[in-house]
């Protein structure tokens, strides 16, 4: 083998080494994005794109340059068609799937739920970027011998993958190390530029150039780079104090239609036309299928929390499927998809998922004839565990009460609190109260704002009150439950039996759910039984007021009234002056003096009683109980000054009512909310701070207290 042949062999080995390194760099860059995809399919597609693009470029490296772009574009088109056909579920014609994937690739990739399901519209972007990066890298490094410039496309692809992943995956330092090693290897065996290539069509004159300067330059460059990484790497790492941004925040997710934004209004329509066929279902068991879960209430409308994100066939976070259903839409309409809780997978239908509520949406809407299959991990609750569970107060959205709740709601809440002890008993007791005291009426007008609920609960039957649809029962239950201290939400869905059936509007219903710590969300049924006459609610509530002792009676000051018409009183000393003094008894003036002394001691006794009660409230019990005691003292001082706060008012509303007194209550409302909803989070320091606010507040508003009340108490 002569010198020219050896040089040509070494050159071709260097070219092959550079091509292999750059191909693997493109593969690593594609793997970075594949971390947020479900399964290994995208990784295989990215690997095929990297090797395919480099194979075309490498084969055409010595051909005219105008051939490479055309053939590479043709290969890219064929490869994309194959990737779309491979990931398509076959529900739509291939041509329609191709057009839809190319048009919606970017927004659907950015709005897809992680892990992203490989689908035609979610694989187009990473496959296209990988093919483009491999093609440009091959042209720069292999055709023109600019290896450093050839490393730029894979680097940009790597950055695009990091941007796509955002904060949704681990840092992945191993990928960065492998990528840098491959780049260093490609630069170390840099291919020669065209004028120095010993190809078959090139002429090589003279001896080969010395390799010593190049080797020394490579060693020196590597040493400098390693030193820079060792010195600047830790400092640069300390500058990174935040997680990377998520591009999904800048893309608008799938939106709901008007009938889906407030699905509660559909209850009235379903109640008026109960025979309307909504969808067909073939299920493996009885289940309540949810259409919408509504947690936010502003006093006017119940709405869902969270956004919908595009998903594949598998719903992230779901357990093992224990229930299956085949559904075919008839006249349901809208975009919300009925499914039992919690859905695990959906086939034959593109869906988006609300991870907060696990409700489903199809971006294209439910058209008549749409068929799909749902597998769900049915949620089951342990009855024994529910009866002893505490309410789950971790989400403030589910306990927020809008201002201006009707007085009848506060009365019902007081009745429930006074009648039942445990959270579960109160939740079930509230459902029983509504079912026993109110009637179902399919003709009741729709409405679940506070005035409409107040009319439903408090207006007389003759005026149209005390009767409504499941919309009124569920919405009223949820608001009153929050007044009682139970986290609640409203669900719209259907009661679907086992087997094959046609679900009609009569099976559409709204129901409330209450969150318990451990069991989770539990459904309650406040609907009245058919054919049972309701008990007027005012009778039960008035009976509670009669049975509740007044403050005077509770302190022992009550009793039967004295009958001054009783003839036996004629023998009393008060009616007979001669009997007013017993023979040899105590003089009358002594009794008068004793009575006067006792009256004079009344203010002192009352003041002592207030002082002892304040001492007990502020110093005894847990920190949460001491904060509640300080709040009770502030409210009593305000009542003495003529400002009374309703019992159903929350801390912020009460603070607003106390503002005219100009007394400083500081952070007491916040501490009161913490003591009510998270008592374990209240510390001794918080309790001491709350207690320290009481005395200054009392002194500040003292001049606003009536002098008689100030003297007596």
PDB file of N, CA and C in Angstrom, residues 613-646:
ATOM      1  N   UNK A 613     -62.856  35.342  82.497  1.00  0.00           N
ATOM      2  CA  UNK A 613     -63.119  34.715  81.196  1.00  0.00           C
ATOM      3  C   UNK A 613     -62.041  35.097  80.189  1.00  0.00           C
ATOM      4  N   UNK A 614     -61.637  36.404  80.211  1.00  0.00           N
ATOM      5  CA  UNK A 614     -60.573  36.827  79.302  1.00  0.00           C
ATOM      6  C   UNK A 614     -59.277  36.099  79.620  1.00  0.00           C
ATOM      7  N   UNK A 615     -58.970  35.963  80.903  1.00  0.00           N
ATOM      8  CA  UNK A 615     -57.746  35.269  81.307  1.00  0.00           C
ATOM      9  C   UNK A 615     -57.777  33.825  80.820  1.00  0.00           C
ATOM     10  N   UNK A 616     -58.934  33.165  80.973  1.00  0.00           N
ATOM     11  CA  UNK A 616     -59.051  31.779  80.538  1.00  0.00           C
ATOM     12  C   UNK A 616     -58.907  31.671  79.027  1.00  0.00           C
ATOM     13  N   UNK A 617     -59.534  32.581  78.299  1.00  0.00           N
ATOM     14  CA  UNK A 617     -59.488  32.501  76.841  1.00  0.00           C
ATOM     15  C   UNK A 617     -58.078  32.739  76.299  1.00  0.00           C
ATOM     16  N   UNK A 618     -57.347  33.682  76.894  1.00  0.00           N
ATOM     17  CA  UNK A 618     -56.059  34.082  76.349  1.00  0.00           C
ATOM     18  C   UNK A 618     -54.900  33.239  76.849  1.00  0.00           C
ATOM     19  N   UNK A 619     -55.095  32.488  77.951  1.00  0.00           N
ATOM     20  CA  UNK A 619     -53.961  31.772  78.524  1.00  0.00           C
ATOM     21  C   UNK A 619     -54.141  30.269  78.582  1.00  0.00           C
ATOM     22  N   UNK A 620     -55.355  29.794  78.445  1.00  0.00           N
ATOM     23  CA  UNK A 620     -55.604  28.357  78.553  1.00  0.00           C
ATOM     24  C   UNK A 620     -55.819  27.739  77.173  1.00  0.00           C
ATOM     25  N   UNK A 621     -55.463  26.449  77.038  1.00  0.00           N
ATOM     26  CA  UNK A 621     -55.738  25.692  75.826  1.00  0.00           C
ATOM     27  C   UNK A 621     -54.571  25.719  74.849  1.00  0.00           C
ATOM     28  N   UNK A 622     -54.825  25.143  73.667  1.00  0.00           N
ATOM     29  CA  UNK A 622     -53.827  25.084  72.606  1.00  0.00           C
ATOM     30  C   UNK A 622     -53.654  26.461  71.970  1.00  0.00           C
ATOM     31  N   UNK A 623     -52.569  26.675  71.211  1.00  0.00           N
ATOM     32  CA  UNK A 623     -52.408  27.969  70.531  1.00  0.00           C
ATOM     33  C   UNK A 623     -53.604  28.334  69.656  1.00  0.00           C
ATOM     34  N   UNK A 624     -54.190  27.358  68.929  1.00  0.00           N
ATOM     35  CA  UNK A 624     -55.346  27.661  68.090  1.00  0.00           C
ATOM     36  C   UNK A 624     -56.531  28.097  68.946  1.00  0.00           C
ATOM     37  N   UNK A 625     -56.744  27.446  70.098  1.00  0.00           N
ATOM     38  CA  UNK A 625     -57.848  27.825  70.981  1.00  0.00           C
ATOM     39  C   UNK A 625     -57.611  29.200  71.587  1.00  0.00           C
ATOM     40  N   UNK A 626     -56.371  29.542  71.878  1.00  0.00           N
ATOM     41  CA  UNK A 626     -56.083  30.870  72.409  1.00  0.00           C
ATOM     42  C   UNK A 626     -56.325  31.949  71.359  1.00  0.00           C
ATOM     43  N   UNK A 627     -55.971  31.673  70.093  1.00  0.00           N
ATOM     44  CA  UNK A 627     -56.266  32.636  69.023  1.00  0.00           C
ATOM     45  C   UNK A 627     -57.769  32.823  68.886  1.00  0.00           C
ATOM     46  N   UNK A 628     -58.529  31.699  68.922  1.00  0.00           N
ATOM     47  CA  UNK A 628     -59.990  31.805  68.860  1.00  0.00           C
ATOM     48  C   UNK A 628     -60.525  32.585  70.055  1.00  0.00           C
ATOM     49  N   UNK A 629     -59.929  32.408  71.237  1.00  0.00           N
ATOM     50  CA  UNK A 629     -60.355  33.163  72.403  1.00  0.00           C
ATOM     51  C   UNK A 629     -60.093  34.649  72.251  1.00  0.00           C
ATOM     52  N   UNK A 630     -58.927  35.025  71.692  1.00  0.00           N
ATOM     53  CA  UNK A 630     -58.642  36.438  71.446  1.00  0.00           C
ATOM     54  C   UNK A 630     -59.635  37.036  70.469  1.00  0.00           C
ATOM     55  N   UNK A 631     -60.005  36.266  69.454  1.00  0.00           N
ATOM     56  CA  UNK A 631     -60.991  36.743  68.476  1.00  0.00           C
ATOM     57  C   UNK A 631     -62.357  36.928  69.139  1.00  0.00           C
ATOM     58  N   UNK A 632     -62.731  36.000  70.019  1.00  0.00           N
ATOM     59  CA  UNK A 632     -64.002  36.136  70.731  1.00  0.00           C
ATOM     60  C   UNK A 632     -64.002  37.386  71.615  1.00  0.00           C
ATOM     61  N   UNK A 633     -62.882  37.687  72.263  1.00  0.00           N
ATOM     62  CA  UNK A 633     -62.783  38.890  73.088  1.00  0.00           C
ATOM     63  C   UNK A 633     -62.941  40.147  72.233  1.00  0.00           C
ATOM     64  N   UNK A 634     -62.297  40.183  71.065  1.00  0.00           N
ATOM     65  CA  UNK A 634     -62.410  41.345  70.187  1.00  0.00           C
ATOM     66  C   UNK A 634     -63.848  41.542  69.732  1.00  0.00           C
ATOM     67  N   UNK A 635     -64.521  40.451  69.352  1.00  0.00           N
ATOM     68  CA  UNK A 635     -65.905  40.565  68.902  1.00  0.00           C
ATOM     69  C   UNK A 635     -66.816  41.026  70.037  1.00  0.00           C
ATOM     70  N   UNK A 636     -66.584  40.570  71.257  1.00  0.00           N
ATOM     71  CA  UNK A 636     -67.409  40.996  72.392  1.00  0.00           C
ATOM     72  C   UNK A 636     -67.167  42.466  72.719  1.00  0.00           C
ATOM     73  N   UNK A 637     -65.910  42.912  72.640  1.00  0.00           N
ATOM     74  CA  UNK A 637     -65.633  44.326  72.857  1.00  0.00           C
ATOM     75  C   UNK A 637     -66.328  45.174  71.793  1.00  0.00           C
ATOM     76  N   UNK A 638     -66.290  44.692  70.531  1.00  0.00           N
ATOM     77  CA  UNK A 638     -66.979  45.432  69.468  1.00  0.00           C
ATOM     78  C   UNK A 638     -68.479  45.462  69.707  1.00  0.00           C
ATOM     79  N   UNK A 639     -69.052  44.345  70.192  1.00  0.00           N
ATOM     80  CA  UNK A 639     -70.487  44.320  70.482  1.00  0.00           C
ATOM     81  C   UNK A 639     -70.833  45.315  71.593  1.00  0.00           C
ATOM     82  N   UNK A 640     -69.964  45.463  72.604  1.00  0.00           N
ATOM     83  CA  UNK A 640     -70.202  46.438  73.662  1.00  0.00           C
ATOM     84  C   UNK A 640     -70.207  47.853  73.096  1.00  0.00           C
ATOM     85  N   UNK A 641     -69.415  48.071  72.012  1.00  0.00           N
ATOM     86  CA  UNK A 641     -69.365  49.390  71.393  1.00  0.00           C
ATOM     87  C   UNK A 641     -70.455  49.587  70.357  1.00  0.00           C
ATOM     88  N   UNK A 642     -71.328  48.609  70.189  1.00  0.00           N
ATOM     89  CA  UNK A 642     -72.457  48.748  69.281  1.00  0.00           C
ATOM     90  C   UNK A 642     -72.259  48.167  67.907  1.00  0.00           C
ATOM     91  N   UNK A 643     -71.149  47.470  67.658  1.00  0.00           N
ATOM     92  CA  UNK A 643     -70.891  46.856  66.347  1.00  0.00           C
ATOM     93  C   UNK A 643     -71.012  45.350  66.513  1.00  0.00           C
ATOM     94  N   UNK A 644     -72.071  44.794  65.948  1.00  0.00           N
ATOM     95  CA  UNK A 644     -72.302  43.361  66.055  1.00  0.00           C
ATOM     96  C   UNK A 644     -71.951  42.682  64.744  1.00  0.00           C
ATOM     97  N   UNK A 645     -71.253  41.567  64.836  1.00  0.00           N
ATOM     98  CA  UNK A 645     -70.823  40.799  63.666  1.00  0.00           C
ATOM     99  C   UNK A 645     -71.680  39.538  63.576  1.00  0.00           C
ATOM    100  N   UNK A 646     -72.325  39.268  62.419  1.00  0.00           N
ATOM    101  CA  UNK A 646     -73.145  38.048  62.294  1.00  0.00           C
ATOM    102  C   UNK A 646     -72.300  36.790  62.501  1.00  0.00           C
TER     103      UNK A 646
END
